[in-house]
PDB file of C-alpha atoms in Angstrom:
ATOM      1  CA  THR U1461     103.260 132.355 118.810  1.00 66.00           C
ATOM      2  CA  LEU U1462     100.693 129.513 118.186  1.00 74.00           C
ATOM      3  CA  THR U1463      97.019 129.550 118.638  1.00 83.00           C
ATOM      4  CA  TYR U1464      95.153 126.067 119.728  1.00 87.00           C
ATOM      5  CA  ILE U1465      90.763 126.248 119.444  1.00 89.00           C
ATOM      6  CA  ILE U1466      89.183 123.647 121.157  1.00 92.00           C
ATOM      7  CA  PRO U1467      85.722 123.402 121.438  1.00 91.00           C
ATOM      8  CA  HIS U1468      83.936 122.504 124.074  1.00 90.00           C
ATOM      9  CA  LYS U1469      82.644 118.958 122.777  1.00 91.00           C
ATOM     10  CA  ILE U1470      84.717 116.798 121.639  1.00 92.00           C
ATOM     11  CA  LYS U1471      82.417 114.757 119.194  1.00 88.00           C
ATOM     12  CA  PRO U1472      82.558 111.741 117.362  1.00 87.00           C
ATOM     13  CA  GLU U1473      83.071 112.080 113.864  1.00 85.00           C
ATOM     14  CA  SER U1474      80.692 109.036 111.694  1.00 88.00           C
ATOM     15  CA  GLY U1475      82.292 106.137 110.023  1.00 92.00           C
ATOM     16  CA  GLU U1476      79.967 107.158 106.983  1.00 93.00           C
ATOM     17  CA  ASN U1477      81.137 109.640 104.260  1.00 90.00           C
ATOM     18  CA  PRO U1478      79.335 110.765 101.229  1.00 87.00           C
ATOM     19  CA  SER U1479      82.242 110.632  98.569  1.00 85.00           C
ATOM     20  CA  ASN U1480      82.223 114.713  97.591  1.00 76.00           C
ATOM     21  CA  ASN U1481      84.803 116.428  95.312  1.00 80.00           C
ATOM     22  CA  LYS U1482      88.950 115.530  96.548  1.00 92.00           C
ATOM     23  CA  ILE U1483      89.951 113.007  99.122  1.00 95.00           C
ATOM     24  CA  VAL U1484      94.174 113.154 100.043  1.00 96.00           C
ATOM     25  CA  VAL U1485      95.227 109.832 101.678  1.00 97.00           C
ATOM     26  CA  LEU U1486      97.875 110.105 104.021  1.00 97.00           C
ATOM     27  CA  GLY U1487      99.250 107.368 106.213  1.00 93.00           C
ATOM     28  CA  ASP U1488     102.466 106.918 108.939  1.00 96.00           C
ATOM     29  CA  ILE U1489     103.854 109.928 109.672  1.00 97.00           C
ATOM     30  CA  HIS U1490     105.283 109.133 113.039  1.00 97.00           C
ATOM     31  CA  GLY U1491     105.957 112.958 113.886  1.00 97.00           C
ATOM     32  CA  GLU U1492     107.534 114.116 111.415  1.00 97.00           C
ATOM     33  CA  PHE U1493     106.189 117.716 111.039  1.00 97.00           C
ATOM     34  CA  GLU U1494     107.548 119.002 108.683  1.00 97.00           C
ATOM     35  CA  SER U1495     107.540 116.779 105.983  1.00 97.00           C
ATOM     36  CA  LEU U1496     103.627 116.622 106.744  1.00 98.00           C
ATOM     37  CA  LEU U1497     103.586 120.508 105.854  1.00 97.00           C
ATOM     38  CA  ALA U1498     105.440 120.010 102.919  1.00 97.00           C
ATOM     39  CA  ILE U1499     103.321 117.221 101.337  1.00 97.00           C
ATOM     40  CA  LEU U1500      99.939 119.186 102.312  1.00 98.00           C
ATOM     41  CA  ARG U1501     101.589 122.564 101.024  1.00 97.00           C
ATOM     42  CA  TYR U1502     102.699 120.715  97.743  1.00 96.00           C
ATOM     43  CA  ASN U1503      99.350 119.467  97.464  1.00 95.00           C
ATOM     44  CA  LYS U1504      97.963 122.700  97.615  1.00 96.00           C
ATOM     45  CA  ILE U1505      95.763 121.309 101.105  1.00 97.00           C
ATOM     46  CA  ILE U1506      97.604 123.934 103.063  1.00 97.00           C
ATOM     47  CA  ASP U1507      98.951 127.575 102.039  1.00 96.00           C
ATOM     48  CA  GLU U1508     101.735 129.198 103.136  1.00 94.00           C
ATOM     49  CA  LYS U1509      99.942 129.991 106.522  1.00 94.00           C
ATOM     50  CA  ASN U1510      99.826 126.058 107.028  1.00 95.00           C
ATOM     51  CA  LYS U1511      96.125 126.906 107.249  1.00 96.00           C
ATOM     52  CA  TRP U1512      93.170 124.993 105.391  1.00 97.00           C
ATOM     53  CA  ASN U1513      93.199 125.683 101.977  1.00 97.00           C
ATOM     54  CA  PHE U1514      91.610 122.354 100.534  1.00 97.00           C
ATOM     55  CA  GLY U1515      87.593 123.270 100.039  1.00 95.00           C
ATOM     56  CA  ASP U1516      85.275 120.862 100.627  1.00 94.00           C
ATOM     57  CA  GLY U1517      87.728 118.168  99.890  1.00 95.00           C
ATOM     58  CA  GLN U1518      88.448 115.448 102.498  1.00 96.00           C
ATOM     59  CA  ILE U1519      91.724 114.245 103.846  1.00 97.00           C
ATOM     60  CA  VAL U1520      92.087 110.517 105.301  1.00 97.00           C
ATOM     61  CA  PHE U1521      94.909 110.266 108.048  1.00 98.00           C
ATOM     62  CA  THR U1522      95.496 106.679 107.946  1.00 97.00           C
ATOM     63  CA  GLY U1523      96.766 106.055 112.046  1.00 95.00           C
ATOM     64  CA  ASP U1524     100.861 106.242 112.807  1.00 97.00           C
ATOM     65  CA  VAL U1525     101.380 110.110 113.777  1.00 98.00           C
ATOM     66  CA  PHE U1526     102.736 108.783 116.747  1.00 97.00           C
ATOM     67  CA  ASP U1527     106.037 107.544 117.327  1.00 96.00           C
ATOM     68  CA  ARG U1528     109.478 107.214 115.878  1.00 94.00           C
ATOM     69  CA  GLY U1529     109.859 111.044 115.066  1.00 94.00           C
ATOM     70  CA  ASP U1530     110.606 113.899 117.578  1.00 94.00           C
ATOM     71  CA  LYS U1531     107.876 116.469 116.298  1.00 97.00           C
ATOM     72  CA  VAL U1532     104.259 114.192 117.453  1.00 97.00           C
ATOM     73  CA  THR U1533     102.816 116.161 119.640  1.00 96.00           C
ATOM     74  CA  GLU U1534     103.102 119.425 116.478  1.00 96.00           C
ATOM     75  CA  CYS U1535     101.619 116.780 114.353  1.00 97.00           C
ATOM     76  CA  LEU U1536      98.363 115.933 116.892  1.00 98.00           C
ATOM     77  CA  TRP U1537      97.933 119.795 117.147  1.00 97.00           C
ATOM     78  CA  PHE U1538      98.140 120.809 113.595  1.00 97.00           C
ATOM     79  CA  ILE U1539      95.532 117.881 112.519  1.00 98.00           C
ATOM     80  CA  PHE U1540      93.520 118.969 115.650  1.00 97.00           C
ATOM     81  CA  GLN U1541      93.772 122.546 114.877  1.00 96.00           C
ATOM     82  CA  LEU U1542      93.362 121.671 110.523  1.00 97.00           C
ATOM     83  CA  GLU U1543      90.104 119.500 111.507  1.00 96.00           C
ATOM     84  CA  ILE U1544      88.556 122.028 112.734  1.00 96.00           C
ATOM     85  CA  GLN U1545      89.114 124.836 109.775  1.00 96.00           C
ATOM     86  CA  ALA U1546      87.956 121.796 107.362  1.00 96.00           C
ATOM     87  CA  LYS U1547      84.582 121.733 108.875  1.00 95.00           C
ATOM     88  CA  LYS U1548      83.998 125.283 108.152  1.00 95.00           C
ATOM     89  CA  GLN U1549      84.495 125.597 104.017  1.00 95.00           C
ATOM     90  CA  GLY U1550      82.708 121.746 104.504  1.00 94.00           C
ATOM     91  CA  GLY U1551      85.678 119.815 103.996  1.00 95.00           C
ATOM     92  CA  MET U1552      86.477 116.735 106.587  1.00 95.00           C
ATOM     93  CA  VAL U1553      89.420 115.564 107.933  1.00 97.00           C
ATOM     94  CA  HIS U1554      89.883 111.606 109.335  1.00 97.00           C
ATOM     95  CA  TYR U1555      92.034 110.573 112.014  1.00 98.00           C
ATOM     96  CA  LEU U1556      91.928 106.311 111.686  1.00 97.00           C
ATOM     97  CA  LEU U1557      93.646 105.108 114.709  1.00 96.00           C
ATOM     98  CA  GLY U1558      96.629 102.719 113.513  1.00 95.00           C
ATOM     99  CA  ASN U1559      98.486 100.724 116.047  1.00 95.00           C
ATOM    100  CA  HIS U1560     100.930 103.384 117.261  1.00 96.00           C
ATOM    101  CA  GLU U1561      98.539 105.441 118.456  1.00 96.00           C
ATOM    102  CA  MET U1562      96.820 101.586 120.535  1.00 92.00           C
ATOM    103  CA  MET U1563     100.353 101.670 121.789  1.00 92.00           C
ATOM    104  CA  ALA U1564     100.227 105.228 122.577  1.00 94.00           C
ATOM    105  CA  LEU U1565      96.656 105.296 125.050  1.00 92.00           C
ATOM    106  CA  LEU U1566      97.469 101.810 126.257  1.00 88.00           C
ATOM    107  CA  PHE U1567     100.747 102.240 127.558  1.00 91.00           C
ATOM    108  CA  ASP U1568     102.709 100.138 125.009  1.00 92.00           C
ATOM    109  CA  ASP U1569     106.535 102.572 124.570  1.00 93.00           C
ATOM    110  CA  ARG U1570     108.586 100.956 122.631  1.00 93.00           C
ATOM    111  CA  TYR U1571     109.124 103.140 119.811  1.00 95.00           C
ATOM    112  CA  VAL U1572     108.784 106.456 122.061  1.00 96.00           C
ATOM    113  CA  VAL U1573     111.613 108.613 121.679  1.00 95.00           C
ATOM    114  CA  ASP U1574     113.986 109.743 124.295  1.00 96.00           C
ATOM    115  CA  LYS U1575     112.305 113.367 124.458  1.00 95.00           C
ATOM    116  CA  TYR U1576     108.643 112.450 125.346  1.00 96.00           C
ATOM    117  CA  GLN U1577     110.338 109.561 127.987  1.00 95.00           C
ATOM    118  CA  HIS U1578     112.564 112.464 129.885  1.00 96.00           C
ATOM    119  CA  ALA U1579     109.277 114.678 129.531  1.00 95.00           C
ATOM    120  CA  ALA U1580     107.359 112.104 131.545  1.00 94.00           C
ATOM    121  CA  HIS U1581     109.800 110.650 133.786  1.00 94.00           C
ATOM    122  CA  TYR U1582     110.231 114.681 134.592  1.00 95.00           C
ATOM    123  CA  ILE U1583     107.194 114.850 135.679  1.00 94.00           C
ATOM    124  CA  HIS U1584     106.553 110.769 136.877  1.00 94.00           C
ATOM    125  CA  PHE U1585     103.907 110.617 134.516  1.00 92.00           C
ATOM    126  CA  HIS U1586     104.259 107.106 131.991  1.00 94.00           C
ATOM    127  CA  TYR U1587     104.202 108.830 128.331  1.00 94.00           C
ATOM    128  CA  SER U1588     100.571 107.888 128.145  1.00 94.00           C
ATOM    129  CA  HIS U1589      99.185 110.224 130.346  1.00 93.00           C
ATOM    130  CA  PHE U1590      99.940 112.583 128.312  1.00 95.00           C
ATOM    131  CA  PHE U1591      97.181 110.899 126.803  1.00 95.00           C
ATOM    132  CA  ASP U1592      94.673 109.505 128.980  1.00 92.00           C
ATOM    133  CA  LYS U1593      90.836 109.642 129.026  1.00 90.00           C
ATOM    134  CA  HIS U1594      91.352 113.944 130.646  1.00 91.00           C
ATOM    135  CA  SER U1595      93.342 114.920 128.609  1.00 94.00           C
ATOM    136  CA  VAL U1596      92.371 117.169 125.194  1.00 95.00           C
ATOM    137  CA  LEU U1597      93.910 115.655 122.961  1.00 96.00           C
ATOM    138  CA  GLY U1598      93.095 112.060 124.631  1.00 95.00           C
ATOM    139  CA  LYS U1599      89.855 112.783 124.432  1.00 94.00           C
ATOM    140  CA  TRP U1600      90.391 113.662 120.918  1.00 96.00           C
ATOM    141  CA  LEU U1601      92.186 110.527 119.549  1.00 96.00           C
ATOM    142  CA  ARG U1602      89.408 108.274 122.061  1.00 94.00           C
ATOM    143  CA  SER U1603      86.380 110.138 119.421  1.00 95.00           C
ATOM    144  CA  LYS U1604      88.597 108.684 116.453  1.00 96.00           C
ATOM    145  CA  ASN U1605      87.185 105.816 114.732  1.00 96.00           C
ATOM    146  CA  THR U1606      88.777 102.448 113.723  1.00 95.00           C
ATOM    147  CA  ILE U1607      87.652 102.431 110.187  1.00 96.00           C
ATOM    148  CA  VAL U1608      85.847 105.190 107.943  1.00 97.00           C
ATOM    149  CA  ARG U1609      84.256 105.011 104.168  1.00 96.00           C
ATOM    150  CA  ILE U1610      83.960 107.382 101.929  1.00 95.00           C
ATOM    151  CA  GLY U1611      81.991 107.064  99.662  1.00 93.00           C
ATOM    152  CA  GLU U1612      82.664 103.356  98.254  1.00 91.00           C
ATOM    153  CA  GLN U1613      85.748 103.010  99.688  1.00 94.00           C
ATOM    154  CA  LEU U1614      87.089 101.816 102.685  1.00 95.00           C
ATOM    155  CA  PHE U1615      90.188 103.090 104.732  1.00 97.00           C
ATOM    156  CA  VAL U1616      91.624 101.545 108.132  1.00 96.00           C
ATOM    157  CA  HIS U1617      95.199 101.226 108.797  1.00 96.00           C
ATOM    158  CA  GLY U1618      95.650  97.564 108.560  1.00 94.00           C
ATOM    159  CA  GLY U1619      93.595  95.285 106.410  1.00 93.00           C
ATOM    160  CA  ILE U1620      90.823  93.568 107.250  1.00 93.00           C
ATOM    161  CA  HIS U1621      91.133  89.810 108.479  1.00 92.00           C
ATOM    162  CA  GLU U1622      88.412  87.287 107.203  1.00 91.00           C
ATOM    163  CA  ASP U1623      87.627  86.728 110.807  1.00 89.00           C
ATOM    164  CA  MET U1624      86.516  90.503 111.553  1.00 89.00           C
ATOM    165  CA  ALA U1625      85.116  89.979 108.194  1.00 89.00           C
ATOM    166  CA  ASN U1626      82.829  87.305 109.257  1.00 89.00           C
ATOM    167  CA  LEU U1627      81.913  88.526 112.337  1.00 88.00           C
ATOM    168  CA  ASP U1628      79.666  90.817 110.065  1.00 86.00           C
ATOM    169  CA  LEU U1629      78.903  94.283 111.587  1.00 91.00           C
ATOM    170  CA  SER U1630      78.621  97.492 110.393  1.00 93.00           C
ATOM    171  CA  LEU U1631      81.046  99.988 110.535  1.00 94.00           C
ATOM    172  CA  GLN U1632      79.299 102.277 113.445  1.00 94.00           C
ATOM    173  CA  GLN U1633      79.351  98.599 115.872  1.00 93.00           C
ATOM    174  CA  ILE U1634      82.666  98.460 115.054  1.00 93.00           C
ATOM    175  CA  ASN U1635      84.183 102.239 115.654  1.00 94.00           C
ATOM    176  CA  THR U1636      81.370 102.104 118.737  1.00 92.00           C
ATOM    177  CA  LYS U1637      83.603  98.827 120.394  1.00 90.00           C
ATOM    178  CA  ALA U1638      86.535  99.885 119.308  1.00 89.00           C
ATOM    179  CA  LYS U1639      85.802 103.362 121.170  1.00 88.00           C
ATOM    180  CA  ALA U1640      84.715 101.783 125.028  1.00 86.00           C
ATOM    181  CA  TYR U1641      87.078  99.685 124.810  1.00 85.00           C
ATOM    182  CA  TYR U1642      89.724 103.322 124.085  1.00 82.00           C
ATOM    183  CA  ARG U1643      87.349 104.939 127.250  1.00 77.00           C
ATOM    184  CA  GLN U1644      88.989 102.446 130.050  1.00 71.00           C
ATOM    185  CA  MET U1645      92.484 102.746 131.208  1.00 55.00           C
ATOM    186  CA  TYR U1646      95.179 101.226 132.680  1.00 56.00           C
ATOM    187  CA  PHE U1647      94.893  97.950 130.830  1.00 55.00           C
ATOM    188  CA  PRO U1648      91.448  97.156 130.021  1.00 58.00           C
ATOM    189  CA  GLY U1649      90.556  94.142 130.020  1.00 64.00           C
ATOM    190  CA  VAL U1650      88.632  92.388 126.576  1.00 63.00           C
ATOM    191  CA  ALA U1651      85.210  91.791 127.859  1.00 66.00           C
ATOM    192  CA  ASP U1652      83.855  89.714 124.351  1.00 80.00           C
ATOM    193  CA  LYS U1653      84.730  88.279 121.360  1.00 81.00           C
ATOM    194  CA  VAL U1654      84.612  90.420 119.301  1.00 82.00           C
ATOM    195  CA  THR U1655      86.930  93.179 121.014  1.00 84.00           C
ATOM    196  CA  GLU U1656      89.273  90.561 121.038  1.00 84.00           C
ATOM    197  CA  ALA U1657      89.395  90.328 117.359  1.00 85.00           C
ATOM    198  CA  LEU U1658      89.269  94.031 116.804  1.00 85.00           C
ATOM    199  CA  ILE U1659      92.257  94.788 119.102  1.00 82.00           C
ATOM    200  CA  SER U1660      94.591  91.377 118.267  1.00 87.00           C
ATOM    201  CA  THR U1661      98.101  92.062 116.544  1.00 88.00           C
ATOM    202  CA  GLU U1662      96.710  89.528 115.042  1.00 90.00           C
ATOM    203  CA  THR U1663      93.532  90.556 113.434  1.00 90.00           C
ATOM    204  CA  GLY U1664      92.284  93.938 114.402  1.00 92.00           C
ATOM    205  CA  LEU U1665      92.387  96.002 111.844  1.00 93.00           C
ATOM    206  CA  ALA U1666      94.799  98.572 112.735  1.00 93.00           C
ATOM    207  CA  TRP U1667      97.405  95.163 112.516  1.00 93.00           C
ATOM    208  CA  TYR U1668      96.547  93.144 109.920  1.00 93.00           C
ATOM    209  CA  ARG U1669      99.308  92.634 107.316  1.00 89.00           C
ATOM    210  CA  GLY U1670      98.096  89.400 106.090  1.00 89.00           C
ATOM    211  CA  TYR U1671      97.959  91.762 102.829  1.00 87.00           C
ATOM    212  CA  PHE U1672     101.540  90.730 101.761  1.00 80.00           C
ATOM    213  CA  LYS U1673     103.739  87.957 101.994  1.00 73.00           C
ATOM    214  CA  GLY U1674     106.871  87.791 104.564  1.00 67.00           C
ATOM    215  CA  ASP U1675     107.781  91.581 107.688  1.00 60.00           C
ATOM    216  CA  VAL U1676     106.321  93.930 106.674  1.00 55.00           C
TER     217      VAL U1676
END
């Protein structure tokens, strides 16, 4: 039997955080729940009962928890609960939106495994409806940042294109723009150039791949 705590209000976290104690960074989990637990246990971030064991440390999930694997929802609920447990001990869990989170919120199901496609079709849903802005996980995901700074370290899923850097925006402005976009539903239009640069597959923080040559 599993018990989940669901807060009355899901509040967005700050994109600016002090650097205290240890920081662990993980990315591209892609629904591999058992591997996620194994990594966290090995590094003593969780205990044998899968509870937070990292004190006032911080962990950054740099996106792409979605797609490819068949235990995406298990990963999401686990990270959601880990975040609540961490706060009680003075720690923090940061979950940044990657390009696969964006796809899940915006009706792009190219990499969704059959398990979730069958579940959605059975109840005449699109996969993205499971994470709409009225669902618990949907509200939680839309509270998440696209970029975060811990001390002097900056974290994003993809990278920072020069077009984004030249916009000279604060982290708060970037995250506010992104959250406003994801709060919309059903293929939202792009209202301004800042948002267009932010969600572009070429220049967006979750998509940019220009740090490496060739296909990545």
